[in-house]
Coordinates of C-alpha atoms and ligand atoms in Angstrom, one line a residue:
M177 CA -8.7 -80.3 -40.9
S178 CA -7.0 -77.1 -39.8
T179 CA -8.0 -73.6 -41.1
T180 CA -5.4 -70.9 -41.8
L181 CA -5.8 -67.9 -39.5
Q182 CA -5.7 -64.4 -41.0
N183 CA -6.3 -61.0 -39.6
Y184 CA -8.8 -58.5 -41.2
I185 CA -7.3 -55.0 -41.4
G186 CA -8.5 -52.2 -43.6
G187 CA -10.8 -54.6 -45.5
I188 CA -8.0 -57.0 -46.4
W189 CA -7.3 -60.5 -45.1
L190 CA -3.7 -60.5 -44.0
D191 CA -1.2 -63.0 -42.6
G192 CA 0.1 -62.0 -39.2
D193 CA 3.6 -60.8 -38.7
G194 CA 3.8 -62.0 -35.1
A195 CA 4.5 -65.2 -33.3
P196 CA 2.7 -68.5 -34.2
L197 CA -0.9 -68.9 -33.0
E198 CA -2.6 -72.2 -32.7
S199 CA -6.2 -73.0 -31.8
R200 CA -6.6 -76.6 -30.5
N201 CA -9.6 -78.7 -29.8
P202 CA -10.0 -78.8 -26.0
S203 CA -11.5 -82.3 -26.3
R204 CA -8.5 -83.6 -28.2
P205 CA -5.6 -81.2 -27.7
D206 CA -3.5 -82.9 -30.4
E207 CA -6.0 -81.8 -33.0
L208 CA -5.3 -78.4 -34.6
V209 CA -8.4 -76.4 -35.4
A210 CA -6.7 -73.4 -36.9
S211 CA -3.2 -71.9 -37.0
G212 CA -1.2 -69.0 -38.5
P213 CA 1.0 -66.2 -37.3
Q214 CA -0.7 -63.8 -34.9
A215 CA -0.9 -60.1 -35.6
S216 CA 2.1 -58.0 -34.6
E217 CA 1.8 -54.9 -32.5
D218 CA 2.5 -52.8 -35.6
Q219 CA -0.4 -54.5 -37.4
T220 CA -2.6 -53.7 -34.4
R221 CA -1.6 -50.1 -34.8
D222 CA -2.3 -50.3 -38.5
A223 CA -5.8 -51.6 -37.6
V224 CA -6.4 -48.6 -35.4
A225 CA -5.3 -46.3 -38.3
A226 CA -7.6 -48.1 -40.7
A227 CA -10.5 -47.7 -38.2
R228 CA -9.7 -44.0 -37.7
A229 CA -9.6 -43.5 -41.5
A230 CA -12.9 -45.2 -42.0
S231 CA -14.6 -43.4 -39.2
P232 CA -15.9 -40.1 -40.8
A233 CA -17.5 -41.8 -43.8
W234 CA -19.1 -44.5 -41.6
A235 CA -20.4 -42.0 -39.1
G236 CA -21.9 -40.0 -42.0
T237 CA -23.6 -43.0 -43.5
P238 CA -27.4 -43.0 -42.8
L239 CA -28.3 -45.3 -40.0
A240 CA -30.7 -47.2 -42.3
E241 CA -27.8 -48.0 -44.6
R242 CA -25.7 -49.2 -41.8
G243 CA -28.7 -51.3 -40.7
A244 CA -29.0 -52.9 -44.1
I245 CA -25.5 -54.2 -43.9
L246 CA -26.1 -55.6 -40.4
L247 CA -29.2 -57.4 -41.7
R248 CA -27.2 -58.9 -44.5
A249 CA -24.6 -60.1 -42.0
A250 CA -27.4 -61.6 -39.9
S251 CA -28.5 -63.6 -43.0
V252 CA -25.0 -64.8 -43.7
I253 CA -24.5 -65.9 -40.0
E254 CA -27.9 -67.8 -40.1
S255 CA -27.1 -69.6 -43.3
R256 CA -23.8 -70.9 -41.7
A257 CA -25.3 -71.9 -38.4
E258 CA -24.7 -75.6 -38.8
A259 CA -21.1 -75.3 -40.0
W260 CA -20.0 -72.6 -37.7
G261 CA -21.9 -74.2 -34.7
A262 CA -19.8 -77.3 -35.3
E263 CA -16.6 -75.3 -35.5
L264 CA -17.5 -73.5 -32.3
A265 CA -18.0 -76.8 -30.5
R266 CA -14.7 -78.0 -31.9
E267 CA -12.8 -74.9 -31.0
E268 CA -14.4 -73.8 -27.7
G269 CA -15.8 -77.1 -26.3
K270 CA -19.5 -76.4 -25.7
T271 CA -21.9 -79.0 -27.1
L272 CA -23.1 -78.9 -30.7
P273 CA -26.7 -77.7 -29.9
E274 CA -25.2 -75.0 -27.7
G275 CA -22.7 -74.0 -30.4
K276 CA -25.4 -73.8 -33.1
G277 CA -27.7 -72.0 -30.7
E278 CA -25.0 -69.4 -30.1
V279 CA -24.4 -68.8 -33.8
L280 CA -28.1 -68.2 -34.3
R281 CA -28.1 -65.9 -31.3
A282 CA -25.4 -63.8 -32.9
A283 CA -27.6 -63.5 -36.0
Q284 CA -30.6 -62.4 -33.7
V285 CA -28.4 -59.8 -32.1
F286 CA -27.5 -58.3 -35.5
R287 CA -31.2 -58.2 -36.5
Y288 CA -32.2 -56.5 -33.3
Q289 CA -29.4 -53.8 -33.6
A290 CA -30.1 -53.4 -37.4
A291 CA -33.6 -52.2 -36.5
E292 CA -32.2 -49.3 -34.6
A293 CA -32.9 -47.2 -37.7
E294 CA -36.6 -47.7 -36.9
R295 CA -36.3 -46.5 -33.3
D296 CA -36.0 -43.0 -31.9
A297 CA -32.9 -41.1 -32.5
G298 CA -32.9 -39.2 -29.2
A299 CA -35.2 -37.1 -27.1
V300 CA -37.0 -33.7 -27.2
F301 CA -37.6 -31.7 -24.1
H302 CA -39.8 -28.7 -23.3
S303 CA -37.9 -25.5 -23.0
P304 CA -38.8 -22.9 -20.3
R305 CA -38.2 -20.2 -22.9
A306 CA -40.6 -19.4 -25.7
G307 CA -39.7 -20.4 -29.3
E308 CA -37.1 -23.0 -28.2
Q309 CA -36.9 -26.7 -28.1
I310 CA -34.2 -28.8 -26.4
L311 CA -33.1 -31.8 -28.3
V312 CA -30.8 -34.6 -27.1
T313 CA -29.0 -36.1 -30.1
R314 CA -26.4 -38.9 -30.3
K315 CA -23.0 -39.2 -31.9
P316 CA -20.7 -42.2 -32.1
L317 CA -17.6 -42.4 -29.9
G318 CA -15.3 -42.9 -32.8
V319 CA -12.9 -45.8 -32.8
V320 CA -13.9 -48.5 -30.3
A321 CA -11.7 -51.3 -29.1
V322 CA -13.6 -54.6 -28.5
V323 CA -11.9 -57.2 -26.4
T324 CA -13.8 -60.5 -26.0
P325 CA -13.6 -63.8 -24.1
F326 CA -13.4 -67.4 -25.2
N327 CA -16.7 -68.6 -23.8
F328 CA -19.1 -67.0 -26.2
P329 CA -16.8 -66.7 -29.2
I330 CA -19.5 -65.3 -31.5
A331 CA -22.4 -64.1 -29.4
I332 CA -20.5 -61.7 -27.1
P333 CA -18.6 -60.2 -30.0
A334 CA -21.9 -59.8 -31.9
W335 CA -23.5 -58.0 -29.0
K336 CA -20.6 -55.5 -28.8
I337 CA -19.8 -55.1 -32.5
A338 CA -23.4 -54.8 -33.8
P339 CA -24.3 -51.9 -31.6
A340 CA -20.9 -50.3 -32.1
L341 CA -21.4 -50.4 -35.8
I342 CA -25.0 -49.4 -36.0
H343 CA -24.3 -46.3 -33.9
G344 CA -21.6 -45.2 -36.3
N345 CA -18.4 -46.3 -34.6
T346 CA -15.6 -48.2 -36.3
V347 CA -14.1 -51.1 -34.4
V348 CA -10.8 -52.9 -33.7
W349 CA -11.5 -56.3 -32.3
K350 CA -9.2 -58.5 -30.3
P351 CA -10.8 -61.8 -29.4
A352 CA -9.4 -64.3 -26.9
S353 CA -6.5 -66.2 -28.4
T354 CA -8.1 -69.5 -27.8
V355 CA -11.0 -68.9 -30.3
P356 CA -9.6 -67.2 -33.3
L357 CA -11.5 -69.3 -35.9
L358 CA -15.0 -68.2 -34.8
A359 CA -13.7 -64.6 -34.7
M360 CA -12.7 -64.9 -38.4
R361 CA -16.1 -66.3 -39.2
L362 CA -17.9 -63.3 -37.8
A363 CA -15.6 -60.9 -39.6
Q364 CA -16.2 -62.9 -42.8
A365 CA -20.0 -62.5 -42.4
L366 CA -19.5 -58.7 -42.2
D367 CA -17.1 -58.7 -45.1
E368 CA -19.6 -60.7 -47.2
A369 CA -22.4 -58.3 -46.1
G370 CA -20.5 -55.4 -47.7
L371 CA -19.1 -53.6 -44.7
P372 CA -16.8 -50.9 -46.0
A373 CA -13.1 -51.4 -45.6
G374 CA -11.7 -50.4 -42.2
V375 CA -15.0 -50.2 -40.4
L376 CA -14.3 -53.5 -38.6
N377 CA -10.8 -54.7 -38.0
L378 CA -9.8 -58.0 -36.5
V379 CA -6.5 -58.7 -34.9
L380 CA -5.7 -62.2 -33.6
G381 CA -3.2 -62.9 -30.9
S382 CA -2.3 -62.7 -27.3
G383 CA -3.2 -60.1 -24.6
S384 CA -0.4 -57.8 -25.5
L385 CA -2.4 -56.7 -28.6
G386 CA -5.2 -55.7 -26.2
D387 CA -2.7 -53.6 -24.3
V388 CA -1.7 -51.8 -27.5
L389 CA -5.4 -51.0 -28.2
V390 CA -6.2 -49.9 -24.7
D391 CA -3.2 -47.5 -24.6
H392 CA -3.6 -46.2 -28.1
P393 CA -4.3 -42.5 -28.3
D394 CA -6.7 -43.0 -31.3
V395 CA -9.0 -45.4 -29.4
D396 CA -12.0 -43.6 -28.1
G397 CA -13.8 -46.4 -26.2
L398 CA -13.3 -49.9 -24.8
S399 CA -15.9 -52.6 -24.5
F400 CA -14.5 -55.6 -22.6
T401 CA -15.8 -58.9 -21.4
G402 CA -13.6 -61.3 -19.4
S403 CA -11.9 -61.9 -16.1
T404 CA -12.3 -59.5 -13.3
G405 CA -8.5 -59.1 -12.9
V406 CA -8.0 -58.1 -16.6
G407 CA -11.2 -56.1 -16.7
R408 CA -10.2 -53.9 -13.8
T409 CA -6.8 -53.3 -15.1
L410 CA -7.9 -52.4 -18.6
A411 CA -10.8 -50.2 -17.2
G412 CA -8.3 -48.4 -15.0
R413 CA -6.0 -47.7 -17.9
S414 CA -8.8 -46.5 -20.1
A415 CA -10.2 -44.3 -17.4
A416 CA -6.7 -42.8 -16.9
R417 CA -6.8 -41.7 -20.5
G418 CA -10.4 -40.3 -20.1
V419 CA -11.8 -42.9 -22.4
P420 CA -15.2 -44.5 -21.7
V421 CA -15.2 -48.2 -20.7
Q422 CA -17.8 -50.9 -20.6
A423 CA -16.5 -53.9 -18.7
E424 CA -18.4 -57.1 -18.1
M425 CA -16.6 -59.2 -15.5
G426 CA -17.0 -61.9 -13.0
G427 CA -20.0 -63.5 -11.4
K428 CA -20.6 -65.9 -8.5
N429 CA -24.3 -66.4 -9.2
A430 CA -26.6 -68.0 -6.7
A431 CA -29.7 -70.2 -7.3
I432 CA -32.0 -70.0 -4.3
V433 CA -34.4 -72.9 -3.8
L434 CA -37.0 -72.0 -1.2
A435 CA -39.1 -74.7 0.5
D436 CA -42.3 -74.0 -1.4
A437 CA -40.6 -74.2 -4.9
D438 CA -41.6 -76.7 -7.5
L439 CA -38.6 -78.9 -6.9
D440 CA -38.7 -80.7 -10.3
L441 CA -38.6 -77.4 -12.1
A442 CA -35.8 -76.1 -9.8
L443 CA -33.8 -79.2 -10.3
E444 CA -33.9 -79.0 -14.1
Q445 CA -33.0 -75.3 -14.1
V446 CA -30.2 -75.6 -11.5
L447 CA -28.6 -78.4 -13.7
L448 CA -28.8 -76.2 -16.8
G449 CA -27.5 -73.1 -15.0
A450 CA -24.6 -74.9 -13.3
F451 CA -23.4 -77.3 -16.0
R452 CA -24.3 -76.1 -19.5
S453 CA -21.2 -74.9 -21.3
S454 CA -19.3 -76.7 -18.5
G455 CA -20.1 -73.8 -16.2
Q456 CA -18.0 -71.4 -18.3
K457 CA -20.4 -68.5 -18.3
C458 CA -20.2 -65.4 -16.2
T459 CA -23.9 -66.0 -15.6
A460 CA -23.5 -69.7 -14.6
T461 CA -25.0 -70.9 -11.3
S462 CA -21.9 -71.5 -9.1
R463 CA -23.7 -71.2 -5.7
L464 CA -26.8 -73.0 -4.6
I465 CA -28.7 -72.0 -1.5
V466 CA -31.3 -74.5 -0.3
E467 CA -33.8 -73.9 2.4
D468 CA -33.3 -76.4 5.3
A469 CA -36.8 -78.0 5.1
I470 CA -36.2 -79.4 1.6
A471 CA -32.4 -79.5 1.5
D472 CA -31.8 -83.2 2.1
D473 CA -34.4 -84.2 -0.5
F474 CA -33.3 -81.7 -3.1
L475 CA -29.6 -82.4 -2.7
A476 CA -30.1 -86.2 -3.0
R477 CA -32.0 -85.7 -6.2
L478 CA -29.5 -83.2 -7.5
T479 CA -26.5 -85.4 -6.9
A480 CA -28.2 -88.4 -8.6
R481 CA -28.8 -86.3 -11.7
V482 CA -25.3 -84.8 -11.7
A483 CA -23.8 -88.3 -11.5
A484 CA -25.8 -89.3 -14.6
L485 CA -24.6 -86.3 -16.8
R486 CA -22.5 -87.4 -19.7
V487 CA -19.1 -85.7 -20.1
G488 CA -17.4 -86.2 -23.4
D489 CA -16.9 -85.0 -27.0
P490 CA -19.2 -82.0 -27.5
L491 CA -19.7 -83.0 -31.1
E492 CA -21.3 -86.4 -30.1
A493 CA -25.1 -86.6 -29.6
G494 CA -26.0 -87.1 -26.0
T495 CA -23.1 -85.3 -24.5
D496 CA -24.2 -83.0 -21.7
L497 CA -20.8 -81.4 -20.9
G498 CA -17.7 -80.8 -23.0
P499 CA -14.3 -79.9 -21.7
V500 CA -13.1 -76.7 -20.2
I501 CA -11.0 -74.4 -22.4
T502 CA -7.4 -75.3 -21.5
A503 CA -5.3 -77.6 -19.4
Q504 CA -4.4 -74.7 -17.2
A505 CA -8.1 -73.9 -16.6
R506 CA -8.8 -77.5 -15.8
N507 CA -5.9 -77.7 -13.3
A508 CA -6.9 -74.5 -11.6
I509 CA -10.5 -75.7 -11.1
L510 CA -9.4 -79.1 -9.8
K511 CA -6.9 -77.6 -7.4
S512 CA -9.6 -75.3 -5.9
V513 CA -11.9 -78.4 -5.5
D514 CA -9.1 -80.4 -4.0
D515 CA -8.2 -77.7 -1.5
A516 CA -11.9 -77.3 -0.6
I517 CA -12.2 -81.1 0.1
T518 CA -9.0 -81.0 2.2
G519 CA -10.6 -78.2 4.1
S520 CA -14.1 -78.5 5.4
A521 CA -16.2 -79.0 2.2
R522 CA -18.2 -82.1 1.7
L523 CA -18.1 -83.6 -1.8
L524 CA -21.6 -84.6 -3.0
A525 CA -20.9 -85.4 -6.6
G526 CA -18.1 -85.4 -9.2
G527 CA -14.7 -84.2 -7.9
P528 CA -11.1 -84.7 -9.0
E529 CA -11.4 -88.5 -8.8
A530 CA -14.6 -88.9 -10.9
A531 CA -14.2 -90.6 -14.2
V532 CA -13.9 -88.4 -17.3
P533 CA -12.3 -89.1 -20.7
A534 CA -8.6 -89.2 -20.3
E535 CA -7.7 -87.1 -23.3
G536 CA -8.9 -83.5 -23.3
H537 CA -9.5 -80.9 -20.6
F538 CA -12.4 -82.5 -18.9
V539 CA -13.8 -81.8 -15.5
A540 CA -16.5 -83.9 -14.0
P541 CA -19.6 -81.9 -12.9
T542 CA -19.0 -81.4 -9.2
V543 CA -21.2 -80.4 -6.2
L544 CA -19.8 -79.6 -2.8
E545 CA -21.5 -78.5 0.4
V546 CA -19.4 -75.7 2.0
F547 CA -19.6 -74.4 5.5
G548 CA -19.0 -70.7 6.1
D549 CA -16.9 -68.5 3.9
S550 CA -14.4 -70.3 1.5
V551 CA -12.7 -70.0 -1.8
L552 CA -15.4 -72.1 -3.5
W553 CA -18.0 -69.8 -2.1
R554 CA -16.3 -66.6 -3.0
D555 CA -14.2 -67.0 -6.1
E556 CA -15.4 -67.5 -9.7
L557 CA -13.9 -70.8 -10.8
F558 CA -15.4 -70.7 -14.3
G559 CA -16.0 -74.5 -14.5
P560 CA -18.7 -77.1 -13.7
V561 CA -18.5 -76.7 -9.9
L562 CA -21.5 -75.9 -7.6
A563 CA -21.0 -74.8 -4.0
V564 CA -24.0 -75.4 -1.8
R565 CA -25.1 -73.9 1.5
R566 CA -28.2 -74.4 3.5
A567 CA -30.4 -71.6 4.9
S568 CA -32.9 -71.8 7.8
D569 CA -35.4 -69.4 6.1
P570 CA -35.9 -67.2 3.0
A571 CA -34.4 -64.1 4.8
E572 CA -31.2 -66.1 5.5
A573 CA -31.2 -67.4 1.9
F574 CA -31.3 -63.9 0.5
K575 CA -28.5 -62.8 2.8
L576 CA -26.3 -65.7 1.7
A577 CA -27.0 -64.9 -1.9
D578 CA -25.9 -61.3 -1.4
D579 CA -22.8 -62.4 0.4
S580 CA -20.6 -61.8 -2.7
E581 CA -18.6 -59.0 -4.2
F582 CA -20.3 -59.9 -7.5
G583 CA -23.9 -59.2 -8.5
L584 CA -24.3 -60.4 -12.0
S585 CA -27.3 -62.7 -11.9
A586 CA -29.4 -64.9 -9.5
A587 CA -32.1 -67.5 -9.9
L588 CA -34.9 -67.6 -7.3
F589 CA -37.2 -70.6 -7.1
T590 CA -40.5 -70.1 -5.3
Q591 CA -44.2 -70.1 -6.1
D592 CA -44.9 -67.6 -3.4
L593 CA -45.5 -64.2 -4.9
T594 CA -44.6 -62.4 -1.7
L595 CA -41.3 -64.2 -1.4
A596 CA -40.5 -63.5 -5.1
L597 CA -41.1 -59.8 -4.5
E598 CA -39.0 -59.8 -1.4
G599 CA -36.2 -61.4 -3.5
L600 CA -36.6 -58.8 -6.1
E601 CA -36.2 -56.1 -3.5
T602 CA -33.4 -57.7 -1.6
L603 CA -31.1 -59.4 -4.1
D604 CA -28.5 -57.0 -5.5
V605 CA -28.0 -58.3 -9.0
G606 CA -28.1 -57.0 -12.6
V607 CA -30.2 -59.9 -13.8
L608 CA -32.8 -61.8 -11.7
H609 CA -34.5 -65.0 -12.9
V610 CA -37.6 -66.0 -11.0
N611 CA -38.1 -69.8 -11.6
S612 CA -35.5 -70.1 -14.4
E613 CA -31.8 -70.7 -14.5
S614 CA -29.3 -67.9 -13.8
A615 CA -27.8 -67.8 -17.3
G616 CA -29.3 -66.3 -20.5
A617 CA -29.5 -62.9 -22.1
D618 CA -32.1 -61.8 -24.7
P619 CA -30.9 -59.4 -27.4
H620 CA -33.5 -56.7 -26.7
V621 CA -33.1 -56.2 -23.0
P622 CA -30.3 -54.8 -20.9
F623 CA -27.6 -57.2 -19.7
G624 CA -25.0 -56.6 -17.1
G625 CA -24.1 -56.8 -13.4
A626 CA -24.5 -55.0 -10.2
K627 CA -21.7 -54.5 -7.6
K628 CA -18.3 -55.5 -8.9
S629 CA -19.6 -57.7 -11.8
G630 CA -19.6 -54.8 -14.3
Y631 CA -18.3 -51.4 -14.9
G632 CA -19.9 -48.8 -17.1
P633 CA -23.2 -48.9 -19.1
K634 CA -25.1 -52.2 -19.6
E635 CA -24.9 -54.2 -22.9
Q636 CA -27.6 -55.3 -25.4
G637 CA -31.0 -53.8 -26.2
Q638 CA -31.3 -50.1 -26.3
A639 CA -29.0 -49.9 -23.2
A640 CA -26.1 -50.6 -25.6
R641 CA -26.4 -47.1 -27.1
E642 CA -25.7 -45.5 -23.7
F643 CA -22.2 -46.8 -24.2
F644 CA -21.7 -46.6 -27.9
T645 CA -22.8 -43.0 -28.3
H646 CA -22.5 -39.7 -26.4
T647 CA -25.2 -37.2 -26.3
T648 CA -25.3 -33.5 -27.4
T649 CA -28.0 -31.4 -25.7
V650 CA -29.1 -28.9 -28.4
Y651 CA -30.9 -25.7 -27.4
L652 CA -32.7 -25.0 -30.7
R653 CA -34.2 -21.6 -31.6
G654 CA -35.0 -19.8 -34.8
G655 CA -32.5 -17.2 -36.0
R656 CA -34.8 -14.3 -36.2
A657 CA -35.4 -12.0 -33.2
R658 CA -38.9 -12.7 -31.8
P659 CA -41.3 -9.8 -31.7
Ligands
LIG7 C1 -25.6 -66.0 -21.2 O1 -25.8 -66.2 -20.0 O2 -26.2 -66.6 -22.1 O3 -19.3 -64.0 -20.4 C2 -24.7 -64.9 -21.6 C3 -20.4 -64.3 -20.1 C4 -21.5 -63.3 -20.1 C5 -22.6 -63.7 -21.1 C6 -23.6 -64.7 -20.6 N1 -21.0 -62.0 -20.5 O4 -20.7 -65.5 -19.8

């Protein structure tokens, strides 16, 4: 069954005027999930015009009314969790429980942001002058471009679009071209919830549509999640126009297993962090640092567990890992692993020769021990590949963990409070998990990276409003001369 793709512009579902767009099941590339012509560049400009036209009325709508629409959208999303979760697994390739979990997470994000109406609207400061108060109020940016990746096709869009809307912005959204169906589903939920025409616009298609948005003079902000290369380019272009940018980019996240850790717990969590969603998360564990004293034991147990993971159709019960998103992604991951093996890396589990279903873009979960700096240690592969190094003591382990241009997340396994606190002080990351996997993001707390993992204000929770609003500092006095 294949769904017909349409764009959502000015409150109307429209066929695209552009080139054909196909969404295929990465487990069975012959199977079409959805298809239709993509939006043209002119339609993308129409979407910006629709967002601009809708902006004053939406910004002027009380926050509580905007919140009510978001709450209705959350209910629609929740009510479709089974069906959309299955579509997500079919379109993106993560397992069915993960797909359904992601849809429910999108609903949670909408609920959290909807409640913004019940939170503070700004701040009040003392004035050094009698009879005066100093207020800090917030206004929307205006029209915001939202550009999202394939790997969380509904949750990441939710955590950009929900705060954008609640704070009074209108949105033009360009999702990754590999996951247009789930994008349509989220836009449908907002349409059904009664979002006024033009407040959210969805344009489906390739990266050139994102270029149109980023360079458009009527776009007042850009929220991007995706690859480091694209993120830096788009951020640079937005900055050149003086437009605020929020860019969530790469990660090369380390799990650090210290000698005193509960190794059973660490093992479970490292497996989840490295291999859930086939490692296609910017928060995935892609580096493992093990303290020498327990390294042989831990790695033996880890490799046995990795060899037992089931790779297959994400819609089948019992599957641990689905495919990666495209043949191109699969080939790039396998090439990096191959090159590493040809070099000095030691293959511990998986690898290019390991058995996986023949059809589909499957990569076996892979663990390699690397020695010194290498591509596997440095670059984000965005697949189920874990690079391991040993450390002689906790201090060396922390040093190795920080040996990266990225600083999104880390997972530290120890039962020693002093070492946990040293990790907290030392590790330069935006998200630190002590005794849990490196991935995950709750809707009510800030999410984002340190160093080169992110650019601009953090996402989610109340941090989101730092990006989606700008402040006005108001010196407020009565109009009558004081005696
Ligand atoms: C998670 O860890 O559950 O693109 C969320 C990504 C991140 C989101 C991770 N921006 O993978």
